[in-house]
Amino acid sequence: MSAKSIFEADGKAIINYHLTRAPVIKPSPLPSPASHNPPPKLATLHFAEGDDVQGVLDATETKYPWLLNTESRFVAKPDQLIKRRGKSGLLCLNKPWSEARKWIEERARKEQRVETVDGILNHFLVEPFVPHPANTEYYICIQSEREGDLIYFTHEGGVDVGDVDAKAEKLLIPVDLTQYPSNDEIAKGLLSKVPKGIHNVLVDFIARLYGVYVECQFTYLEINPLVVIPNAEQTSADVYFLDLAAKLDQTAEFECGVKWAIARSATALGLPATAQATNGKVNIDAGPPMDFPAPFGREMSKEEAYIAEMDAKTGASLKLTVLNSQGRIWTLVAGGGASVVYADAIASAGFASELANYGEYSGAPTETQTFHYARTVLDLMLRAPMRPEGKVLFIGGGIANFTNVASTFKGVIRALREVAPLLNEHKVQIWVRRAGPNYQEGLRNIKAVGQELELDMHVYGPDMHVSGIVPLALLGKTSEVKEFSG
Amino acid sequence: MPSVVPVPNGDGADMLSANDNIRRFAAPSRPLSPPAEHTLFHTKTRCFVYGLQPRAVQGMLDFDFICKRKTPSVAAIIYTFGGQFISKMYWGTSETLLPVYETVEKAMAKHPDVDVVVNFASSRSVYSSTMELMECPQVRCIAIIAEGVPERRAREIMHVARKKGVTIIGPATVGGIKPGAFKIGNTGGMMDNIVASKLYRPGSVAYVSKSGGMSNELNNIIANTTDGVYEGVAIGGDRYPGTTFIDHMLRYQADPDCKILLLLGEVGGVEEYRVIEAVKSGKITKPIVAWAIGTVAGLLKTEVQFGHAGSFANSQLETAVTKNKAMKEAGFHVPDTFEDLPEVLLALYQKLVKEGAIKPKPEPVVPKIPMDYSWAQELGLIRKPAAFISTISDDRGQELLYAGMPISDVFRENIGIGGVMSLLWFRRRLPDYAGKFLEMVLMLTADHGPAVSGAMNTIITTRAGKDLISALVSGLLTIGSRFGGALDGAAEEFSRAYDKGLTPRQFVDTMRKQNKLIPGIGHRIKSRNNPDLRVELVKDYVKAKFPSTKLLDYALAVESVTTSKKDNLILNVDGCIAVCFVDLLRNCGAFSAEEAEEYLKMGVMNGLFVLGRSIGLIAHFLDQKRLRTGLYRHPTQDIHYVGSERVEVTI
């Protein structure tokens, strides 16, 4: 739960819908627009595993008939939180649908390397191409910081915007919105290099955009290029956000979920109400719930999705990220802080590339939940190929506040029992460190099971440093702290 | 089990009342002198706990008690959903009463000495409640526990707090602790951990940590390597904590009793650099041991969102590696890895002791704290006879159990109503044919028309406008030896005769001699030549499925005796069900002979009839409602009034 990136298509839909609806903080220099924006033309294509690519493309044509207009030209691009798509050859510009379709067809569900990350291309966005003179390309970015929201603006936007930090003009909107700058101050702070004639139009847009930013609780919003083509009287302008990246504050769902949803409802997107697949489920709001996609190349595996689903259904916290499924070091760590400390210790011992997973369980999960969590991690570990040097499993954790260590360990022990022969076959060393309520019994039990099943296991309590077992296991260091003896 | 119950003996002098064990604390006689600017918490700090968190409050009171505080640190609880005026808590082994207020205003007015609020409100409501609390000038510090407070709201809280000079700890934190003085909420964990980390008395090391969970580790490390914790604050893992490292570091710098500062930072944000600046500018001169966790982040191929919302580096500056390097360069004591931190701290502490900057104080006696009953029970340390015993079902675990069978298995194995009855009534799985038989009985007894007394009662009650339960119960209440009781009676008479070894003819004769009707024999209309189809159904099923039908065979022999006297003296449906049920209990193999008899004696047969007939009675209720029938009044012509003329009474 935090600031999370969203699909470009969703970002555009939200801004398109709320730009004329969200209240501005102070009156803008232009009168309020007489009508709301028409629905945006955003064709989104999702190619799930096992989908027939042609089938998805055909369905897209039915859903968005405007694609079939032979006069129109389009932009097609993957919508998967990829930065600098132009530089990676992932933009298909100014093409009729027939060509854009072919372009997508060639890439859908194919592996793609972007900078250092490999991932599958499976989510695309197709929009009308907007021809525009180069001098109408701007760059705007709003970022939340401790003191307020920082707006970056430069009149030289576009693919080659360069070092924005150095080049853009910046204006801080303080947290206390009663201190919101006047229109003059906005113009002075951000538009000093823009011809005076279009100041009003731009200030109006910035004010409205910021209104949406506040209303929908964005934490980051970057539009580049932003194309602003004023009308002849310069009293209004056609605004196009050609490329957009945004993050929303997921924790604000209870305040903004309605607004996020309605902007993405079938009606707001100009689709017949039946066009939105809901799998027979009833949405709680007017539109679909917000989607927070995983970063490119980090689509959730089946196991991660399973844990995420379990996490969503309980007050406890269960997290799992597989970093390297072939790695030989696995962690089963309780507590958000402790889990990071373990990952640090493994990396600083020189084993970052072997670290297979990051994850944590905390907030007093039940024995069953702990069992399923541990079972998932153990399954993944034992599915990875055997290694001559064996594998290492850290069952770690800090000093729990209220979690009954013995009862969560029961779940871990159950999982260990189920795979005990395999653990020895894979030569898994198990290192345990945990403390907190009733830890004595928890450690005693796990130690007994280790002996009974003849596992290669070392058990420590609170006199061992929280992640002190990592250098012992990986670097062969020794410690004066004795193993837990019951 | 002996138990001691005080018996009032009249004069009242040695009466022991529950009230006698309740400690009451008077308000301070005069206002306290304001604490120093840098002191957030002291041994007289009084706070409100916002939200109903009895466990956290008890933890705070226990902590106060072992710190030998004179008064509890919690003055009152604010719970806007109200409903309760006082909350009973332990103070050591005695008890004390904490007032519960529904409004902030009232709580503040009643307790002007309170200047700290521990706010347990949820992420949804914490913004409004904190804003309201900050309206009260007496509040100096608010700890916000909730996770998932929207960042925009957290920033607004922070902004207003700064303007008003209120110190915010959190959101998304466990709080903080000042050993010997004050503990926020659940900080420090359970009492045994607090004792193990010597948090009942102050030491010389003050820390600020981002992570609440890791603050427990810090308490442990500091207790093991130095003279202990002086104060510790967990600022919370969100992107915008209300106060950050620098705010507390400056307080620690100003506090002469604090000798060593410890900072546990994290990847994400730039707040560590503000501490570096303060050191560079000479604002902080005390030695600082520091570490930023999350050094792994840069070594991973993709971005990973770690546990905390704020633990995400937006630039090189925000990485843990860069922070550690910068802190080291600024002269902080930064270990090579977090595992080396205890050593670094130990070395620094020993140096300060040697230089005389820290003088270790003699250890006080380790205080004892009574263990909570529920926890001792969880650990298996104590026992106590239970007031109730139940063996039927268990709703405490992951899954509801019916006599040990998980509810999911009940459905997977499709055991039906009959199966559920056998589990709950007899605490065992009966063979499938037995379950089917029970279902058959329910189906056959479900209704018998509107004219029978049970249905009549239900109909009349319904028509009097009563609810479903009243109507059903008024019908059920007619069930007894006359109505519906034939089942029980038939089972009893037939099995007694059979067990005594009477031949069917002897049985019939004995009954006639005693002028008793044989229950379960006879029908108004049906006869041998016009058999009751219900009886045929039961007979056929039982003959086909039951391992033994001795009593049924016996009853049929009795029937042949009675029908030879009169054609309609057949074994009726009640009699048939009753004898078959006895056959089932005795011969299905699931019951011992004693058990079978015991169940019959308990009246389980009536249970079958009550359960089955409830279906019909509810149907009559629904029927009458559906037909919108009005209040029933029996016509007086249909009642023969006797004795309405004056009766002469002779005395």
Tab-separated table of C-alpha atoms in Angstrom, chain B residues 88-216:
chain	number	residue	atom	x	y	z
B	88	LYS	CA	-11.722	-1.756	33.856
B	89	MET	CA	-7.972	-2.322	33.755
B	90	TYR	CA	-5.376	-3.958	35.940
B	91	TRP	CA	-2.973	-1.878	37.963
B	92	GLY	CA	-0.511	-4.525	39.056
B	93	THR	CA	-2.706	-7.116	40.703
B	94	SER	CA	-5.409	-4.670	41.709
B	95	GLU	CA	-7.767	-3.019	39.300
B	96	THR	CA	-8.466	0.512	38.247
B	97	LEU	CA	-11.212	2.198	36.276
B	98	LEU	CA	-10.466	4.334	33.242
B	99	PRO	CA	-13.120	6.773	32.089
B	100	VAL	CA	-14.268	6.429	28.480
B	101	TYR	CA	-15.383	9.630	26.745
B	102	GLU	CA	-17.384	9.937	23.578
B	103	THR	CA	-16.073	13.350	22.660
B	104	VAL	CA	-12.611	14.855	22.542
B	105	GLU	CA	-13.945	18.061	24.043
B	106	LYS	CA	-15.257	16.390	27.167
B	107	ALA	CA	-12.098	14.356	27.682
B	108	MET	CA	-9.929	17.462	27.427
B	109	ALA	CA	-12.127	19.416	29.822
B	110	LYS	CA	-12.009	16.649	32.425
B	111	HIS	CA	-8.268	16.028	32.168
B	112	PRO	CA	-6.379	19.260	31.692
B	113	ASP	CA	-3.139	17.501	32.707
B	114	VAL	CA	-3.100	15.352	29.560
B	115	ASP	CA	-0.757	16.467	26.810
B	116	VAL	CA	-0.214	13.281	24.790
B	117	VAL	CA	-2.702	11.317	22.659
B	118	VAL	CA	-2.100	7.850	21.323
B	119	ASN	CA	-4.372	7.746	18.292
B	120	PHE	CA	-5.449	4.272	17.221
B	121	ALA	CA	-8.081	5.558	14.759
B	122	SER	CA	-8.168	3.712	11.437
B	123	SER	CA	-6.504	5.036	8.299
B	124	ARG	CA	-9.900	6.273	7.183
B	125	SER	CA	-10.742	8.315	10.213
B	126	VAL	CA	-7.343	9.250	11.556
B	127	TYR	CA	-7.161	12.465	9.545
B	128	SER	CA	-10.308	14.005	10.975
B	129	SER	CA	-9.638	12.818	14.522
B	130	THR	CA	-6.057	14.103	14.528
B	131	MET	CA	-7.154	17.445	13.131
B	132	GLU	CA	-9.747	17.672	15.891
B	133	LEU	CA	-7.198	16.763	18.562
B	134	MET	CA	-4.842	19.451	17.337
B	135	GLU	CA	-7.536	22.036	17.961
B	136	CYS	CA	-6.944	21.478	21.678
B	137	PRO	CA	-4.109	23.660	22.911
B	138	GLN	CA	-3.178	21.267	25.732
B	139	VAL	CA	-2.074	18.553	23.263
B	140	ARG	CA	1.673	18.559	22.678
B	141	CYS	CA	2.174	15.183	21.076
B	142	ILE	CA	0.055	12.766	19.042
B	143	ALA	CA	1.152	9.289	18.046
B	144	ILE	CA	-0.649	7.975	14.954
B	145	ILE	CA	-0.625	4.204	14.756
B	146	ALA	CA	-2.719	3.577	11.610
B	147	GLU	CA	-1.132	2.231	8.486
B	148	GLY	CA	-2.289	3.312	5.068
B	149	VAL	CA	-3.010	6.974	5.778
B	150	PRO	CA	-3.214	8.717	2.388
B	151	GLU	CA	-0.024	10.666	1.760
B	152	ARG	CA	-1.834	13.923	1.066
B	153	ARG	CA	-3.630	13.682	4.413
B	154	ALA	CA	-0.432	12.784	6.244
B	155	ARG	CA	1.238	15.870	4.806
B	156	GLU	CA	-1.659	18.068	5.843
B	157	ILE	CA	-1.512	16.719	9.387
B	158	MET	CA	2.212	17.323	9.438
B	159	HIS	CA	1.805	20.846	8.180
B	160	VAL	CA	-0.822	21.838	10.736
B	161	ALA	CA	1.134	20.144	13.508
B	162	ARG	CA	4.208	22.148	12.673
B	163	LYS	CA	2.240	25.382	12.753
B	164	LYS	CA	0.768	24.513	16.145
B	165	GLY	CA	3.937	23.099	17.615
B	166	VAL	CA	2.480	19.615	18.059
B	167	THR	CA	4.859	16.673	17.756
B	168	ILE	CA	3.402	13.924	15.552
B	169	ILE	CA	4.849	10.431	15.799
B	170	GLY	CA	3.787	8.257	12.859
B	171	PRO	CA	1.636	7.414	10.964
B	172	ALA	CA	2.261	3.683	10.505
B	173	THR	CA	4.253	3.263	13.669
B	174	VAL	CA	4.192	1.293	16.854
B	175	GLY	CA	5.079	4.525	18.672
B	176	GLY	CA	7.969	4.918	21.014
B	177	ILE	CA	9.136	4.388	24.544
B	178	LYS	CA	10.837	6.271	27.325
B	179	PRO	CA	12.140	3.663	29.753
B	180	GLY	CA	11.020	4.264	33.296
B	181	ALA	CA	8.533	6.889	32.201
B	182	PHE	CA	6.160	6.323	29.320
B	183	LYS	CA	5.325	3.821	26.643
B	184	ILE	CA	3.196	4.458	23.569
B	185	GLY	CA	0.686	1.726	22.850
B	186	ASN	CA	2.205	-1.593	21.928
B	187	THR	CA	5.832	-0.458	21.755
B	188	GLY	CA	8.317	-2.921	23.189
B	189	GLY	CA	6.103	-5.953	22.805
B	190	MET	CA	5.033	-8.106	25.676
B	191	MET	CA	6.051	-7.570	29.264
B	192	ASP	CA	8.691	-10.306	29.307
B	193	ASN	CA	10.425	-8.624	26.391
B	194	ILE	CA	10.248	-5.255	28.122
B	195	VAL	CA	11.852	-6.792	31.169
B	196	ALA	CA	14.452	-8.617	29.033
B	197	SER	CA	15.418	-5.331	27.354
B	198	LYS	CA	15.451	-3.521	30.751
B	199	LEU	CA	12.996	-0.906	29.570
B	200	TYR	CA	11.746	-0.325	33.113
B	201	ARG	CA	14.649	2.012	33.841
B	202	PRO	CA	16.467	4.639	31.759
B	203	GLY	CA	19.882	4.138	30.175
B	204	SER	CA	21.969	6.508	28.083
B	205	VAL	CA	21.229	5.626	24.445
B	206	ALA	CA	18.418	7.331	22.559
B	207	TYR	CA	17.354	6.095	19.157
B	208	VAL	CA	15.149	6.997	16.253
B	209	SER	CA	14.105	4.230	13.947
B	210	LYS	CA	11.937	4.215	10.897
B	211	SER	CA	10.692	0.695	11.446
B	212	GLY	CA	8.571	-0.129	14.484
B	213	GLY	CA	9.402	-3.810	14.316
B	214	MET	CA	13.099	-3.096	14.275
B	215	SER	CA	12.775	-0.863	17.321
B	216	ASN	CA	12.319	-4.060	19.314
